[in-house]
Amino acid sequence: MAFAHHFMLQALYLGLLVFPSSAWAATENLNQLAAAALAVKEEAVGAQSPTLEVLDWAVASPALRLPAESTAAVPQLFSQNVTVQPSNLELRGQFETEQPLLSQPVNGRLAEATSSKSVATSTAITPGPSHIEGPVSESARLLGLQAQGVPQRQKSQTPLQLAPSKLFNLETANQQPAGTVSISTGVRFFFTDQVGFSTGLQVYNAAIDGGVTDRLQLGLATTLFDDRLPRALSGQSVDLQFLSIAPNFKYQLIKDSNLSLGLSGSLELLQILTTPGLLNPTPETITGNHLAGTLQVPLSYALNPELQVHFTPGVAFYPETINATPFFGTILNLGAGLSWQPLEQVNLFADLNLPLSGGNAISSQDSSIFRQLVWSAGLRYLVNPDVGLDLYATNAFGTTPATRFLSFVPDGDQTAIGVNLNYTPDFGQGYASSFRKGPRVQLGQRDAALLLDGLTLTSADTLLPGMLRLRGGLGAGDGLNIAYGLTNDFQVELIGEQLREGKDLNSDTYGPGLKLGPAVKLRFLDQVQGDPFSLGLKVALGLDLISDERIGLFSAELPFLYRLAPQVALSFNPKAAFVLERSVVGAGLGVNYGLSKDLQLIGEFTPLFTGQTPVWSVGARYFNSALGLGVDVYGSNAIGQYTLGGLVAQSDNGTSVGFNLHWLLGGGTNF
């Protein structure tokens, strides 16, 4: 009897391995084989524990995809009562599955590591349990065997993880790989004691670059400045609007293990609007379109894998005159820089641009053109492999290839603090989602509820990739917020809100109309994934759409979130908003208490360090995580819920009662 069981089990495994195209291609056949094997096993174990010998099997198989429901029963073929002793077993071919390869509880939640492709090619197989830790080939999983030496799919490095293709103001000879795309956007805040308003003197920038081949890279960059200059020119206050749009290219001529040499260039459209005093001899405002361009020969040399030096001679072409007044003309420039990666997530950059002929600065005394050294230094921190944050100092005016040569107007002696956000979307390259080791912990229902912002305080958590969040309401400001998760730690938002009349700041300061603008949020720490608490950063811009002045505002918030207990989450949110010459700075304190799976109580209080009236909000939230739908009912003395609105109290000590509606959808997760 034992011999018969032994023979039948051998036959079943031969059927599974030798005839995959017929036995595994159909779910019904696999289920029948699994059921038959289980029946044989149960009968065999009832008699005695057999030993199955698997000798010198060689399998040639095409690629297979096994439905998850078909694989569930097969590992049960083995238990401690059935011993498998393979000898020289080889698997050839490619096996694919959608079945998770690891399931184990982590911090009270379920962690799953799913391998979409595990490839075993002439791989030796040794015995192992049916539920094992670590990636294995699905063929071995079906047999209850652990694979040794199975080659794993390597995650591709993003352009942010590779040697930099450019520094803050310097082109390098490094290239983006073919098929990759990088997007950056940011702002430079110039500081001077001669300017009396807090939201002026910003230079905005954006760029997109893509690798066409491993040697050819194409890009588009833009720089915008629109403000009154901080110093008078020739005794006159000057309003300047400067826009540069710059398509550009870079081609790598030489590439070896240490040395790279390239050729880069740009053709730039300049739109310049000036009032009398700068490039304008008339009493009227003048707007004109002009062309500029660059040609550069970057050279990069790697001293070691983490440290590179860069030399970039180049020339920029500007008009010699604009409106019959001298302009920059042709600038011969010598650039040099250093890039160093001391840690996996940290890069340090520094660069210099020295004009050898022509001029790159404008004097405030007589508007003459002269030469000024342009510099920058700072760091890049990678939040995850897809997202990087730059923080640096510079005296450079713009970020396009031609405007990087220029110092800030006038005189070039003002220093800016620059902030840039870099993002590399994954178009099938297979980038890693984070720097964490091991599988991500899946969110529970309570975690899903905390993805929603509070009443006036931002959550430190970010949406899952592909998740969309909609929020709209009336009460303390009438507004709408749309947020979308691009990566696990990065989301973008669009915020629109009509503010109420404020007590310490009124609509004469921030404008009477709808405030509309973008926002971004990054997460640096994540308590769900094992960090001590969650920490994020949210930055938002807004523009009043009704006021003739198009009043702009800027806000930043640094939310901390600590899950004290499953039902208790505490928030601490330092935050600030700036509009015209006014600034409001405070620190929000909040608590979210879960009364039940779907019902929460929320309380928030924000004292202001700049002397204004504190802001408070209290309310209840019902959120059904399975449906992704929720509603708030609350009371607040704030003029709004987002950005500036959550920092300013209503006039006449007013209080509003309001509601919000929430809709959370997408992200590929059912809570």
XYZ file of C-alpha atoms in Angstrom:
671
model
C 0.000 0.000 0.000
C 2.802 2.393 0.888
C 4.489 1.567 -2.430
C 1.284 2.471 -4.284
C 1.046 5.805 -2.482
C 4.706 6.423 -3.225
C 4.167 5.716 -6.923
C 1.000 7.831 -7.165
C 2.678 10.856 -5.568
C 5.596 10.503 -7.974
C 3.186 10.386 -10.884
C 1.375 13.508 -9.690
C 4.608 15.488 -9.406
C 5.736 14.283 -12.800
C 2.405 15.525 -14.137
C 2.911 18.917 -12.512
C 6.509 19.315 -13.656
C 6.854 17.515 -16.959
C 3.549 18.541 -18.531
C 3.113 22.195 -17.468
C 1.637 23.297 -20.772
C -1.272 20.908 -20.380
C -1.591 20.443 -16.616
C -0.759 23.983 -15.420
C -2.200 26.031 -18.219
C -5.760 25.336 -17.095
C -6.969 26.153 -13.612
C -9.308 23.173 -13.621
C -6.503 20.690 -14.301
C -4.339 22.141 -11.552
C -7.174 22.043 -9.055
C -7.887 18.423 -9.996
C -4.224 17.474 -9.566
C -4.039 19.251 -6.213
C -7.234 17.598 -4.984
C -6.041 14.173 -6.101
C -2.666 14.669 -4.448
C -4.304 15.748 -1.199
C -6.500 12.661 -1.250
C -3.465 10.433 -1.808
C -1.587 12.221 0.949
C -4.424 11.862 3.449
C -4.749 8.170 2.702
C -0.993 7.657 2.862
C -0.588 9.507 6.125
C -3.397 7.439 7.564
C -1.386 4.304 6.839
C 2.186 5.428 7.345
C 4.408 8.380 6.507
C 5.919 7.739 3.098
C 9.198 9.087 1.820
C 9.112 10.516 -1.683
C 12.268 10.220 -3.758
C 12.637 12.724 -6.591
C 15.596 11.750 -8.739
C 17.222 13.568 -11.666
C 14.220 15.385 -13.073
C 14.904 17.969 -15.735
C 12.037 20.181 -16.772
C 11.799 22.343 -19.860
C 8.853 24.711 -19.601
C 7.574 27.852 -21.284
C 6.606 30.879 -19.196
C 3.555 30.170 -17.073
C 1.168 32.333 -15.069
C -0.581 30.559 -12.238
C -3.816 32.022 -10.873
C -3.516 32.696 -7.154
C -6.535 30.551 -6.347
C -4.952 27.557 -8.076
C -1.747 27.658 -6.054
C -3.388 27.872 -2.673
C -3.913 24.139 -2.130
C -0.716 22.806 -3.667
C 1.696 23.602 -0.786
C -0.569 21.540 1.454
C 0.792 18.457 -0.324
C 3.619 18.603 2.167
C 3.580 18.602 5.923
C 5.767 17.238 8.650
C 4.351 13.811 7.799
C 5.550 13.844 4.193
C 9.272 14.151 3.554
C 10.714 15.293 0.231
C 14.246 14.304 -0.587
C 15.137 15.731 -4.007
C 18.417 14.862 -5.598
C 19.890 16.976 -8.383
C 16.532 18.536 -9.205
C 16.691 21.227 -11.864
C 14.060 23.663 -13.092
C 14.473 25.416 -16.393
C 12.248 28.152 -17.733
C 10.365 31.059 -16.239
C 7.498 30.820 -13.795
C 5.275 33.750 -12.843
C 2.655 34.113 -10.174
C 0.486 36.759 -8.621
C 0.551 34.900 -5.304
C 2.229 36.698 -2.356
C 5.438 34.913 -1.418
C 5.569 36.108 2.179
C 2.785 36.690 4.653
C 3.548 37.437 8.267
C 2.203 39.834 10.921
C 4.315 42.939 11.518
C 3.361 45.425 14.227
C -0.137 43.985 14.301
C -0.622 44.408 10.548
C -0.152 42.114 7.587
C 3.002 42.564 5.540
C 3.124 41.043 2.087
C 6.101 40.853 -0.225
C 4.902 39.938 -3.684
C 7.345 38.905 -6.365
C 5.788 39.428 -9.781
C 8.555 37.408 -11.425
C 10.753 34.827 -9.763
C 13.033 33.200 -12.291
C 14.744 29.877 -11.726
C 17.200 28.772 -14.397
C 19.053 25.501 -13.808
C 18.714 26.151 -10.096
C 19.343 23.530 -7.443
C 16.410 22.980 -5.094
C 16.672 21.863 -1.489
C 13.899 20.910 0.930
C 12.072 23.635 2.791
C 8.679 24.370 4.358
C 5.731 25.418 2.268
C 5.521 28.812 4.025
C 9.001 30.279 4.028
C 10.544 33.693 4.481
C 12.375 35.289 1.599
C 11.815 35.272 -2.163
C 11.667 31.880 -3.831
C 10.717 30.621 -7.259
C 7.019 29.794 -7.461
C 7.875 26.336 -8.784
C 9.724 25.608 -5.564
C 6.849 27.074 -3.570
C 4.407 24.704 -5.273
C 6.608 21.787 -4.252
C 7.097 23.074 -0.728
C 10.786 23.558 -1.501
C 13.130 26.461 -0.899
C 15.298 27.641 -3.776
C 18.939 28.417 -3.219
C 20.720 30.809 -5.524
C 17.563 31.953 -7.319
C 18.462 35.143 -9.194
C 16.278 38.060 -8.098
C 15.118 40.930 -10.256
C 17.276 43.916 -9.407
C 15.571 47.258 -8.867
C 16.713 49.952 -11.283
C 18.322 53.059 -9.873
C 16.498 56.318 -10.482
C 18.313 59.311 -12.026
C 18.394 60.799 -8.519
C 20.474 57.851 -7.287
C 22.976 58.123 -10.126
C 25.753 60.670 -10.566
C 24.056 64.075 -11.053
C 23.405 65.288 -14.590
C 23.574 68.858 -13.277
C 24.338 70.697 -10.068
C 22.408 73.729 -8.862
C 24.010 76.062 -11.440
C 26.318 73.798 -13.422
C 25.929 71.268 -16.204
C 27.875 68.012 -15.765
C 28.879 65.337 -18.281
C 26.673 62.712 -16.613
C 23.598 61.557 -18.531
C 20.177 60.250 -17.659
C 19.657 56.652 -18.855
C 17.477 56.052 -21.885
C 13.769 56.094 -21.113
C 14.078 57.924 -17.792
C 12.404 61.237 -16.979
C 13.168 63.695 -14.191
C 10.995 66.645 -13.172
C 12.007 69.481 -10.874
C 10.352 72.620 -9.596
C 11.379 75.124 -6.978
C 11.910 78.665 -5.844
C 14.778 80.908 -4.784
C 14.066 83.346 -1.955
C 16.344 86.380 -2.072
C 16.935 88.206 1.190
C 17.961 91.844 1.526
C 17.436 94.456 4.236
C 16.264 96.917 1.614
C 13.023 95.161 0.775
C 9.951 95.686 2.945
C 7.701 92.808 1.934
C 8.001 89.149 2.770
C 6.624 87.443 -0.330
C 8.601 89.363 -2.943
C 11.972 88.517 -4.446
C 11.276 84.960 -5.492
C 12.610 83.370 -8.631
C 10.465 80.395 -9.650
C 11.812 77.553 -11.744
C 10.754 74.283 -13.339
C 12.423 71.746 -15.613
C 11.847 68.378 -17.234
C 14.624 66.209 -18.670
C 14.488 62.862 -20.419
C 16.991 60.332 -21.672
C 16.324 59.658 -25.352
C 19.268 57.265 -25.505
C 22.045 56.556 -23.026
C 24.018 59.335 -24.750
C 21.344 61.872 -25.749
C 19.292 63.861 -23.255
C 16.626 66.471 -24.064
C 15.045 68.944 -21.688
C 12.883 72.007 -21.181
C 13.556 74.549 -18.422
C 11.910 77.787 -17.346
C 12.667 80.644 -14.945
C 10.253 83.375 -13.805
C 10.793 86.548 -11.764
C 7.990 89.104 -11.334
C 8.580 91.732 -8.663
C 9.949 95.116 -7.775
C 13.727 95.027 -7.570
C 15.140 95.418 -4.043
C 17.296 98.411 -4.969
C 16.729 101.429 -7.134
C 18.617 101.582 -10.421
C 20.014 104.990 -11.300
C 17.759 106.419 -8.591
C 14.529 104.838 -9.874
C 12.452 101.992 -8.447
C 12.071 99.309 -11.089
C 9.457 96.612 -11.617
C 10.865 93.666 -13.541
C 9.143 90.697 -15.103
C 11.625 88.221 -16.554
C 10.592 84.920 -18.144
C 12.923 82.452 -19.839
C 11.771 79.299 -21.644
C 14.684 77.087 -22.644
C 14.596 73.878 -24.694
C 17.995 72.225 -24.318
C 20.040 69.139 -25.154
C 23.096 67.251 -23.940
C 25.100 64.623 -25.808
C 27.747 62.454 -24.182
C 30.842 62.310 -26.388
C 33.072 60.171 -24.164
C 32.247 57.776 -21.339
C 34.618 55.450 -19.515
C 34.929 54.223 -15.954
C 36.103 57.573 -14.549
C 35.902 60.245 -17.249
C 32.917 61.654 -19.131
C 32.817 64.447 -21.707
C 29.698 65.985 -23.181
C 28.310 68.739 -25.356
C 25.242 70.706 -24.265
C 23.320 73.657 -25.607
C 20.116 75.643 -25.305
C 18.023 78.142 -27.244
C 16.031 80.403 -24.943
C 13.101 82.738 -25.412
C 13.280 85.739 -23.072
C 10.253 87.886 -22.303
C 11.281 91.005 -20.386
C 8.946 93.666 -18.994
C 10.522 96.689 -17.302
C 9.498 100.061 -15.979
C 11.789 103.084 -16.505
C 15.245 102.657 -15.020
C 16.265 99.237 -16.384
C 16.631 98.546 -20.114
C 14.022 101.236 -20.641
C 14.897 104.842 -21.540
C 11.222 105.796 -21.978
C 8.702 106.920 -19.337
C 6.452 103.944 -20.165
C 6.539 100.254 -19.324
C 8.119 98.242 -22.136
C 7.689 94.546 -22.928
C 9.887 92.743 -25.431
C 10.782 89.247 -26.622
C 14.413 88.315 -27.191
C 16.562 85.259 -27.902
C 19.472 83.859 -25.917
C 21.398 80.608 -25.979
C 24.306 78.596 -24.632
C 26.917 76.116 -25.775
C 28.894 74.196 -23.127
C 31.412 71.346 -22.972
C 31.036 69.673 -19.550
C 33.723 67.304 -18.274
C 33.248 65.089 -15.206
C 35.872 62.966 -13.480
C 35.119 60.421 -10.744
C 37.770 60.372 -8.018
C 35.873 57.456 -6.480
C 32.295 56.124 -6.791
C 30.982 58.792 -4.397
C 33.051 61.843 -5.390
C 33.182 63.679 -8.721
C 34.761 66.915 -9.923
C 33.295 68.844 -12.840
C 34.690 71.445 -15.251
C 32.338 73.157 -17.676
C 33.632 75.828 -20.049
C 30.883 77.476 -22.037
C 29.527 80.529 -23.748
C 26.181 82.309 -23.405
C 24.726 84.501 -26.131
C 22.538 87.466 -25.149
C 21.584 90.566 -27.144
C 24.222 93.292 -26.988
C 21.519 95.903 -26.391
C 17.825 96.016 -25.475
C 15.838 99.184 -26.165
C 19.096 100.918 -27.100
C 20.585 100.253 -23.646
C 23.519 97.887 -22.980
C 22.721 94.254 -22.178
C 24.909 91.225 -21.418
C 26.015 90.321 -24.945
C 28.341 87.318 -25.271
C 29.603 85.805 -22.002
C 32.563 83.422 -22.027
C 32.289 81.409 -18.814
C 34.341 78.844 -16.903
C 32.399 76.649 -14.499
C 33.651 74.198 -11.890
C 31.893 72.061 -9.323
C 32.017 69.190 -6.877
C 29.473 66.459 -6.115
C 29.837 64.087 -3.174
C 27.515 61.362 -1.909
C 28.552 60.633 1.702
C 25.345 58.687 2.433
C 22.866 56.724 0.357
C 20.222 59.446 0.675
C 22.452 62.540 0.842
C 24.335 64.386 -1.906
C 26.410 67.548 -1.401
C 26.871 69.950 -4.337
C 28.939 73.110 -4.842
C 29.676 75.048 -8.019
C 31.205 78.284 -9.336
C 30.715 80.190 -12.593
C 33.385 82.745 -13.476
C 32.760 85.038 -16.466
C 36.011 85.506 -18.407
C 34.660 88.033 -20.901
C 31.487 90.053 -21.207
C 29.403 90.747 -18.114
C 26.791 88.930 -16.031
C 25.722 91.579 -13.479
C 23.972 94.970 -13.542
C 25.080 97.856 -11.329
C 22.486 99.678 -9.249
C 24.508 102.893 -9.538
C 24.344 103.463 -13.288
C 22.856 100.235 -14.781
C 26.227 99.353 -16.302
C 27.207 95.746 -17.030
C 30.073 94.152 -15.082
C 31.413 90.716 -14.102
C 30.474 88.921 -10.884
C 31.371 85.455 -9.570
C 28.265 83.238 -9.394
C 28.197 80.457 -6.800
C 25.959 77.924 -5.099
C 26.323 75.271 -2.394
C 23.910 72.926 -0.681
C 22.564 69.412 -0.364
C 20.069 67.024 -1.893
C 18.165 64.661 0.391
C 16.373 61.690 -1.149
C 13.070 61.103 0.619
C 12.835 57.885 -1.376
C 14.524 56.784 -4.620
C 11.914 58.693 -6.669
C 11.842 61.986 -4.753
C 14.611 64.365 -3.727
C 14.595 67.704 -1.914
C 17.281 70.321 -2.592
C 18.242 72.999 -0.081
C 21.003 75.410 -1.060
C 22.312 78.986 -1.096
C 23.216 80.958 -4.219
C 23.568 84.398 -5.770
C 22.563 83.183 -9.245
C 19.526 84.728 -10.905
C 17.967 81.880 -12.879
C 18.011 78.129 -13.445
C 17.910 77.803 -17.238
C 21.272 77.123 -18.936
C 21.734 80.801 -19.901
C 20.355 82.446 -16.744
C 22.573 80.292 -14.476
C 25.470 82.481 -15.633
C 23.749 85.652 -14.359
C 23.914 87.081 -10.846
C 20.801 88.483 -9.186
C 19.705 91.966 -10.257
C 21.075 94.396 -9.274
C 24.713 94.111 -8.130
C 24.738 90.324 -7.656
C 25.634 90.490 -3.963
C 22.305 89.256 -2.540
C 22.050 85.669 -1.357
C 19.066 83.420 -1.947
C 17.934 80.290 -0.164
C 16.836 77.840 -2.826
C 14.418 74.937 -2.442
C 13.853 72.426 -5.233
C 11.665 69.346 -5.426
C 12.842 66.576 -7.769
C 10.688 63.689 -8.975
C 11.477 60.746 -11.253
C 8.317 58.929 -12.400
C 8.541 55.194 -12.975
C 7.522 54.311 -16.537
C 8.228 50.613 -16.169
C 11.855 50.909 -15.051
C 11.107 49.044 -11.813
C 12.398 51.606 -9.305
C 12.450 50.708 -5.624
C 9.631 52.375 -3.690
C 11.761 53.236 -0.652
C 15.126 52.751 1.025
C 13.577 50.547 3.688
C 14.627 46.937 3.966
C 11.915 44.323 3.788
C 8.254 44.534 2.818
C 6.011 47.510 3.515
C 3.394 47.188 6.226
C -0.101 47.464 4.811
C -2.353 50.157 6.233
C -5.235 49.257 8.491
C -8.598 50.996 8.746
C -7.376 53.385 11.424
C -4.336 54.271 9.308
C -6.615 55.001 6.342
C -8.644 57.406 8.480
C -5.461 59.282 9.426
C -4.630 59.871 5.757
C -7.242 62.625 5.931
C -6.136 66.034 7.179
C -7.597 67.445 10.358
C -9.852 70.492 10.453
C -7.092 73.123 10.262
C -4.018 70.902 10.734
C -2.358 68.790 8.047
C -1.757 65.080 8.577
C 1.881 63.967 8.518
C 0.924 60.932 6.427
C 0.808 60.898 2.632
C -1.526 59.129 0.246
C -0.598 55.808 -1.315
C 0.612 55.859 -4.937
C -2.350 56.305 -7.251
C -4.713 57.314 -4.439
C -6.986 60.333 -4.915
C -8.496 62.343 -2.078
C -11.321 64.856 -2.541
C -12.478 67.209 0.193
C -14.961 70.049 0.067
C -16.989 71.962 2.588
C -18.620 75.108 3.913
C -18.111 76.870 7.220
C -14.760 78.254 8.339
C -13.971 79.249 4.799
C -15.618 77.617 1.801
C -13.132 75.435 0.011
C -12.074 72.444 -2.045
C -8.947 70.306 -1.785
C -7.821 67.692 -4.331
C -4.803 65.528 -3.461
C -3.081 62.723 -5.372
C -0.359 60.317 -4.219
C 2.573 60.016 -6.639
C 4.776 57.816 -4.425
C 4.520 56.397 -0.919
C 5.992 59.598 0.535
C 4.974 62.310 -1.930
C 1.642 63.830 -2.860
C 0.527 66.867 -4.855
C -2.520 68.999 -4.122
C -4.706 71.748 -5.514
C -6.313 74.017 -2.925
C -9.085 76.536 -3.500
C -10.716 78.500 -0.683
C -12.796 81.608 -0.067
C -11.664 83.076 3.265
C -13.825 84.876 5.810
C -12.964 88.323 7.149
C -10.055 88.135 9.578
C -9.469 89.853 12.895
C -5.729 90.511 12.892
C -5.357 90.255 9.107
C -8.226 91.438 6.938
C -9.081 91.038 3.282
C -7.180 94.218 2.428
C -4.054 92.194 3.198
C -4.827 88.828 1.625
C -7.424 89.851 -0.972
C -11.196 89.368 -1.117
C -11.316 86.661 -3.768
C -10.926 82.921 -4.094
C -7.429 81.733 -3.190
C -6.243 79.065 -5.604
C -2.875 77.360 -5.772
C -0.809 74.167 -5.710
C 0.706 72.374 -2.732
C 3.099 69.480 -2.213
C 3.605 67.243 0.805
C 6.569 65.023 1.627
C 6.869 62.437 4.381
C 10.271 61.858 5.978
C 9.287 59.456 8.795
C 6.443 56.935 8.917
C 5.330 55.422 12.213
C 3.341 52.693 10.458
C 6.573 51.426 8.882
C 8.445 51.356 12.199
C 9.674 54.932 12.740
C 9.089 56.451 16.199
C 6.576 58.946 14.749
C 5.450 60.338 11.400
C 6.970 63.568 10.085
C 6.042 65.483 6.957
C 6.451 68.815 5.204
C 3.749 70.654 3.281
C 4.370 73.752 1.175
C 1.577 75.669 -0.563
C 1.258 78.677 -2.849
C -1.910 80.682 -3.377
C -3.090 83.537 -5.557
C -6.096 85.791 -5.053
C -8.052 85.562 -8.301
C -10.096 88.757 -7.882
C -7.768 91.478 -6.605
C -6.104 93.615 -9.264
C -2.777 93.119 -7.516
C -3.104 89.313 -7.792
C -1.990 89.036 -4.168
C 0.047 85.906 -3.552
C 0.589 83.940 -0.379
C 3.033 81.275 0.708
C 2.655 78.798 3.560
C 4.646 75.950 5.067
C 3.721 73.335 7.669
C 5.846 70.708 9.431
C 3.363 68.132 10.782
C 4.321 65.570 13.436
C 1.903 62.692 14.083
C 2.280 60.241 16.966
C -0.013 57.250 17.419
C -0.125 57.101 21.203
C -2.555 54.184 21.137
C -4.641 52.507 18.430
C -7.468 54.963 19.046
C -5.408 58.077 19.940
C -3.285 60.152 17.527
C -1.539 63.355 18.617
C -0.434 66.146 16.258
C 2.144 68.898 16.600
C 2.287 71.191 13.572
C 4.626 74.212 13.425
C 3.279 76.335 10.561
C 3.688 79.745 8.955
C 2.056 81.850 6.253
C 3.351 84.939 4.447
C 1.340 87.472 2.479
C 2.639 90.849 1.303
C 4.475 92.424 4.245
C 2.725 90.296 6.882
C 3.672 86.955 8.384
C 1.806 84.634 10.755
C 3.690 81.907 12.631
C 2.271 79.386 15.083
C 2.272 75.773 16.250
C -0.868 73.665 16.082
C -1.704 71.040 18.703
C -4.250 68.386 17.838
C -5.816 65.150 19.008
C -7.793 62.586 17.015
C -9.668 60.085 19.164
C -11.359 57.082 17.581
C -14.611 56.384 19.384
C -15.266 53.436 17.092
C -14.038 51.994 13.819
C -15.711 54.788 11.822
C -16.301 57.647 14.290
C -13.630 60.119 15.437
C -13.519 63.197 17.659
C -11.084 65.950 16.624
C -9.780 68.876 18.650
C -7.184 71.456 17.509
C -5.634 74.579 19.038
C -3.041 76.830 17.384
C -1.338 79.582 19.434
C 0.417 82.253 17.348
C 4.009 83.312 18.043
C 3.521 86.544 16.067
C 0.955 87.950 18.498
C -2.329 87.258 16.723
C -5.425 85.662 18.257
C -5.141 81.863 18.708
C -7.175 79.606 16.419
C -9.238 76.595 17.536
C -11.458 73.942 15.970
C -13.484 71.034 17.390
C -15.622 68.499 15.583
C -16.651 64.942 14.835
C -15.794 62.881 11.759
C -17.495 59.805 10.383
C -15.318 57.957 7.870
C -16.090 54.547 6.388
C -12.735 53.255 5.161
C -14.321 50.439 3.146
C -16.295 52.949 1.074
C -13.712 55.724 1.315
C -16.445 58.212 2.254
C -16.618 60.550 5.232
C -18.231 63.676 6.661
C -17.161 66.244 9.288
C -19.315 68.465 11.458
C -17.310 71.086 13.326
C -17.060 74.520 14.892
C -14.103 76.902 14.486
C -13.012 80.515 14.899
C -10.650 80.318 11.877
C -11.252 82.217 8.628
C -10.484 79.048 6.656
C -9.088 75.528 6.916
C -6.059 75.552 4.628
C -2.781 77.511 4.505
C -3.322 81.097 5.766
C -6.963 80.405 6.654
C -6.013 77.996 9.433
C -3.801 80.615 11.117
C -6.090 83.660 11.301
C -9.066 84.144 13.650
C -12.352 85.614 12.439
C -13.223 89.259 12.980
C -15.457 90.249 15.914
C -14.492 87.026 17.718
C -16.752 85.144 15.322
C -17.296 81.392 15.239
C -18.503 79.268 12.333
C -20.259 75.924 12.253
C -19.469 73.937 9.139
C -19.155 70.577 7.427
C -16.724 68.769 5.124
C -17.245 65.852 2.764
C -14.399 63.392 2.079
C -13.865 60.845 -0.674
C -10.794 58.603 -0.704
C -10.397 56.332 -3.716
C -7.793 54.410 -5.680
C -4.378 53.318 -4.540
C -5.058 49.618 -5.079
C -5.875 48.983 -1.413
C -9.042 47.816 0.296
C -9.002 48.730 3.977
